[in-house]
Amino acid sequence: MSRVPLIDPSTAIGDRQLMLKQIHGAFGATPAMFKAVANSTAALQSMWGSFGALSNGTIDPKLGELIAVAVADRNACEYCLAAHTVLGRKAGASEAELAAAQRGESAVPKTAVALKFVLKVVDDRGQVTDADVQAVRDAGFSDEQVVEILAHVALNLFTNYINVAFDVPVDFPAVKLQRNA
């Protein structure tokens, strides 16, 4: 049971209603996470705006989903792990790639470096070194992409914390966490 009400899109008004309609259109349904966040119009604008902005960034959507899976598993966010596993498949990730991303791993060297960096950012609360950032550059990421990788981490921390703190019910097919396995 969610610790905050799940806003019914049919009774929402104003900007909340407009955003929830956009979200419904994008997903074909309104995921429970967005219904929880809709308790605050400002928070919903922030989250939905971030998803939109990053979807138009320079990071490949598949990598964005692998980042989301890695962060979700690290933070034991069952909701985000389930959601981004579905979205990762839609972005072209295989089951093996998604399972590896849960561990922060990839058979693709460039992706492996990005995921290692992502988990260092999460584990060390952003306290990375010059060498950590340089390793991502050396793997072939531009400075723009390095910043976007960090933006993906920040957005996923936001969604993870919303879902974990408010115990949002998972409305995607469940995926087993690997962190505590």
CSV table of N, CA, C and O in Angstrom, one decimal, residues 42-89:
chain,number,residue,atom,x,y,z
A,42,ALA,N,4.7,20.3,-8.9
A,42,ALA,CA,6.1,20.7,-9.2
A,42,ALA,C,7.0,19.4,-9.3
A,42,ALA,O,7.8,19.4,-10.2
A,43,ALA,N,6.8,18.4,-8.5
A,43,ALA,CA,7.6,17.2,-8.6
A,43,ALA,C,7.3,16.5,-9.9
A,43,ALA,O,8.2,15.9,-10.5
A,44,LEU,N,6.0,16.4,-10.2
A,44,LEU,CA,5.6,15.7,-11.5
A,44,LEU,C,6.2,16.5,-12.7
A,44,LEU,O,6.7,15.8,-13.6
A,45,GLN,N,6.2,17.8,-12.7
A,45,GLN,CA,6.8,18.6,-13.7
A,45,GLN,C,8.3,18.3,-13.8
A,45,GLN,O,8.8,18.1,-14.9
A,46,SER,N,8.9,18.2,-12.7
A,46,SER,CA,10.4,18.0,-12.7
A,46,SER,C,10.7,16.6,-13.2
A,46,SER,O,11.6,16.4,-14.1
A,47,MET,N,10.0,15.6,-12.8
A,47,MET,CA,10.3,14.2,-13.2
A,47,MET,C,9.9,14.0,-14.7
A,47,MET,O,10.8,13.5,-15.4
A,48,TRP,N,8.7,14.4,-15.1
A,48,TRP,CA,8.3,14.2,-16.5
A,48,TRP,C,9.2,15.1,-17.4
A,48,TRP,O,9.6,14.6,-18.5
A,49,GLY,N,9.5,16.3,-17.0
A,49,GLY,CA,10.4,17.1,-17.8
A,49,GLY,C,11.8,16.5,-18.0
A,49,GLY,O,12.4,16.5,-19.1
A,50,SER,N,12.3,15.9,-16.9
A,50,SER,CA,13.6,15.2,-17.0
A,50,SER,C,13.6,14.0,-17.9
A,50,SER,O,14.5,13.8,-18.7
A,51,PHE,N,12.5,13.2,-17.8
A,51,PHE,CA,12.4,12.1,-18.8
A,51,PHE,C,12.4,12.6,-20.2
A,51,PHE,O,13.1,12.1,-21.1
A,52,GLY,N,11.6,13.7,-20.4
A,52,GLY,CA,11.5,14.2,-21.8
A,52,GLY,C,12.9,14.7,-22.3
A,52,GLY,O,13.3,14.5,-23.4
A,53,ALA,N,13.5,15.5,-21.4
A,53,ALA,CA,14.8,16.1,-21.8
A,53,ALA,C,15.8,15.0,-22.1
A,53,ALA,O,16.5,15.1,-23.1
A,54,LEU,N,16.0,14.1,-21.2
A,54,LEU,CA,17.0,13.0,-21.4
A,54,LEU,C,16.7,12.1,-22.6
A,54,LEU,O,17.6,11.6,-23.2
A,55,SER,N,15.4,12.0,-22.9
A,55,SER,CA,15.1,11.1,-24.1
A,55,SER,C,15.5,11.8,-25.4
A,55,SER,O,15.7,11.1,-26.4
A,56,ASN,N,15.8,13.1,-25.3
A,56,ASN,CA,16.3,13.8,-26.5
A,56,ASN,C,17.8,14.1,-26.4
A,56,ASN,O,18.3,14.9,-27.2
A,57,GLY,N,18.4,13.5,-25.5
A,57,GLY,CA,19.9,13.7,-25.3
A,57,GLY,C,20.7,12.9,-26.3
A,57,GLY,O,20.2,12.3,-27.2
A,58,THR,N,22.0,12.9,-26.0
A,58,THR,CA,22.9,12.2,-26.9
A,58,THR,C,23.2,10.7,-26.4
A,58,THR,O,23.9,10.0,-27.1
A,59,ILE,N,22.8,10.4,-25.2
A,59,ILE,CA,23.0,9.0,-24.8
A,59,ILE,C,21.9,8.1,-25.4
A,59,ILE,O,20.7,8.4,-25.5
A,60,ASP,N,22.4,7.0,-26.0
A,60,ASP,CA,21.5,6.0,-26.6
A,60,ASP,C,20.4,5.5,-25.6
A,60,ASP,O,20.8,5.3,-24.4
A,61,PRO,N,19.2,5.4,-26.1
A,61,PRO,CA,18.1,5.0,-25.1
A,61,PRO,C,18.4,3.6,-24.4
A,61,PRO,O,18.1,3.5,-23.3
A,62,LYS,N,19.1,2.7,-25.2
A,62,LYS,CA,19.4,1.4,-24.5
A,62,LYS,C,20.4,1.7,-23.4
A,62,LYS,O,20.2,1.1,-22.3
A,63,LEU,N,21.4,2.5,-23.5
A,63,LEU,CA,22.3,2.8,-22.4
A,63,LEU,C,21.6,3.4,-21.3
A,63,LEU,O,21.8,3.1,-20.1
A,64,GLY,N,20.7,4.4,-21.6
A,64,GLY,CA,19.9,5.0,-20.6
A,64,GLY,C,19.1,4.0,-19.7
A,64,GLY,O,19.1,4.1,-18.5
A,65,GLU,N,18.6,3.0,-20.4
A,65,GLU,CA,17.8,2.0,-19.6
A,65,GLU,C,18.7,1.0,-18.8
A,65,GLU,O,18.4,0.6,-17.7
A,66,LEU,N,19.9,0.7,-19.4
A,66,LEU,CA,20.9,-0.1,-18.6
A,66,LEU,C,21.4,0.7,-17.4
A,66,LEU,O,21.5,0.1,-16.3
A,67,ILE,N,21.5,2.0,-17.5
A,67,ILE,CA,21.9,2.8,-16.4
A,67,ILE,C,20.8,2.7,-15.3
A,67,ILE,O,21.0,2.5,-14.1
A,68,ALA,N,19.5,2.9,-15.8
A,68,ALA,CA,18.4,2.8,-14.9
A,68,ALA,C,18.3,1.5,-14.1
A,68,ALA,O,18.0,1.4,-12.9
A,69,VAL,N,18.6,0.4,-14.8
A,69,VAL,CA,18.5,-0.9,-14.2
A,69,VAL,C,19.6,-1.1,-13.2
A,69,VAL,O,19.4,-1.6,-12.1
A,70,ALA,N,20.8,-0.6,-13.5
A,70,ALA,CA,22.0,-0.7,-12.6
A,70,ALA,C,21.7,0.1,-11.3
A,70,ALA,O,21.9,-0.4,-10.2
A,71,VAL,N,21.2,1.3,-11.5
A,71,VAL,CA,20.9,2.2,-10.3
A,71,VAL,C,19.7,1.6,-9.5
A,71,VAL,O,19.8,1.5,-8.2
A,72,ALA,N,18.7,1.1,-10.2
A,72,ALA,CA,17.6,0.5,-9.4
A,72,ALA,C,18.0,-0.7,-8.6
A,72,ALA,O,17.6,-0.9,-7.5
A,73,ASP,N,18.8,-1.6,-9.2
A,73,ASP,CA,19.2,-2.8,-8.4
A,73,ASP,C,20.1,-2.3,-7.3
A,73,ASP,O,19.9,-2.8,-6.1
A,74,ARG,N,21.0,-1.4,-7.5
A,74,ARG,CA,21.9,-0.9,-6.4
A,74,ARG,C,21.1,-0.3,-5.2
A,74,ARG,O,21.4,-0.5,-4.1
A,75,ASN,N,19.9,0.3,-5.6
A,75,ASN,CA,19.1,1.0,-4.5
A,75,ASN,C,17.9,0.1,-4.1
A,75,ASN,O,17.1,0.6,-3.3
A,76,ALA,N,17.9,-1.1,-4.5
A,76,ALA,CA,16.9,-2.1,-4.2
A,76,ALA,C,15.5,-1.5,-4.5
A,76,ALA,O,14.6,-1.7,-3.7
A,77,CYS,N,15.4,-0.9,-5.6
A,77,CYS,CA,14.1,-0.3,-6.1
A,77,CYS,C,13.4,-1.3,-7.0
A,77,CYS,O,13.7,-1.3,-8.2
A,78,GLU,N,12.6,-2.1,-6.4
A,78,GLU,CA,11.9,-3.1,-7.3
A,78,GLU,C,11.0,-2.5,-8.3
A,78,GLU,O,10.9,-3.1,-9.4
A,79,TYR,N,10.4,-1.4,-8.0
A,79,TYR,CA,9.5,-0.7,-9.0
A,79,TYR,C,10.3,-0.3,-10.2
A,79,TYR,O,10.0,-0.7,-11.4
A,80,CYS,N,11.4,0.4,-10.0
A,80,CYS,CA,12.2,0.9,-11.1
A,80,CYS,C,12.9,-0.2,-11.9
A,80,CYS,O,13.0,-0.2,-13.1
A,81,LEU,N,13.3,-1.2,-11.2
A,81,LEU,CA,13.9,-2.4,-11.8
A,81,LEU,C,12.9,-3.0,-12.8
A,81,LEU,O,13.2,-3.3,-13.9
A,82,ALA,N,11.7,-3.2,-12.3
A,82,ALA,CA,10.7,-3.8,-13.2
A,82,ALA,C,10.4,-2.9,-14.4
A,82,ALA,O,10.3,-3.4,-15.5
A,83,ALA,N,10.1,-1.7,-14.1
A,83,ALA,CA,9.8,-0.7,-15.2
A,83,ALA,C,10.9,-0.6,-16.2
A,83,ALA,O,10.6,-0.7,-17.4
A,84,HIS,N,12.1,-0.5,-15.8
A,84,HIS,CA,13.2,-0.2,-16.7
A,84,HIS,C,13.7,-1.5,-17.4
A,84,HIS,O,14.3,-1.5,-18.5
A,85,THR,N,13.3,-2.7,-16.8
A,85,THR,CA,13.6,-3.9,-17.6
A,85,THR,C,12.6,-4.0,-18.8
A,85,THR,O,13.0,-4.3,-19.9
A,86,VAL,N,11.4,-3.6,-18.6
A,86,VAL,CA,10.4,-3.6,-19.7
A,86,VAL,C,10.9,-2.5,-20.7
A,86,VAL,O,10.9,-2.8,-21.9
A,87,LEU,N,11.2,-1.3,-20.3
A,87,LEU,CA,11.7,-0.3,-21.2
A,87,LEU,C,13.0,-0.6,-21.8
A,87,LEU,O,13.2,-0.3,-23.0
A,88,GLY,N,13.9,-1.3,-21.1
A,88,GLY,CA,15.1,-1.7,-21.7
A,88,GLY,C,14.9,-2.7,-22.8
A,88,GLY,O,15.6,-2.6,-23.9
A,89,ARG,N,14.0,-3.7,-22.7
A,89,ARG,CA,13.7,-4.6,-23.8
A,89,ARG,C,13.2,-3.8,-25.0
A,89,ARG,O,13.6,-4.1,-26.1
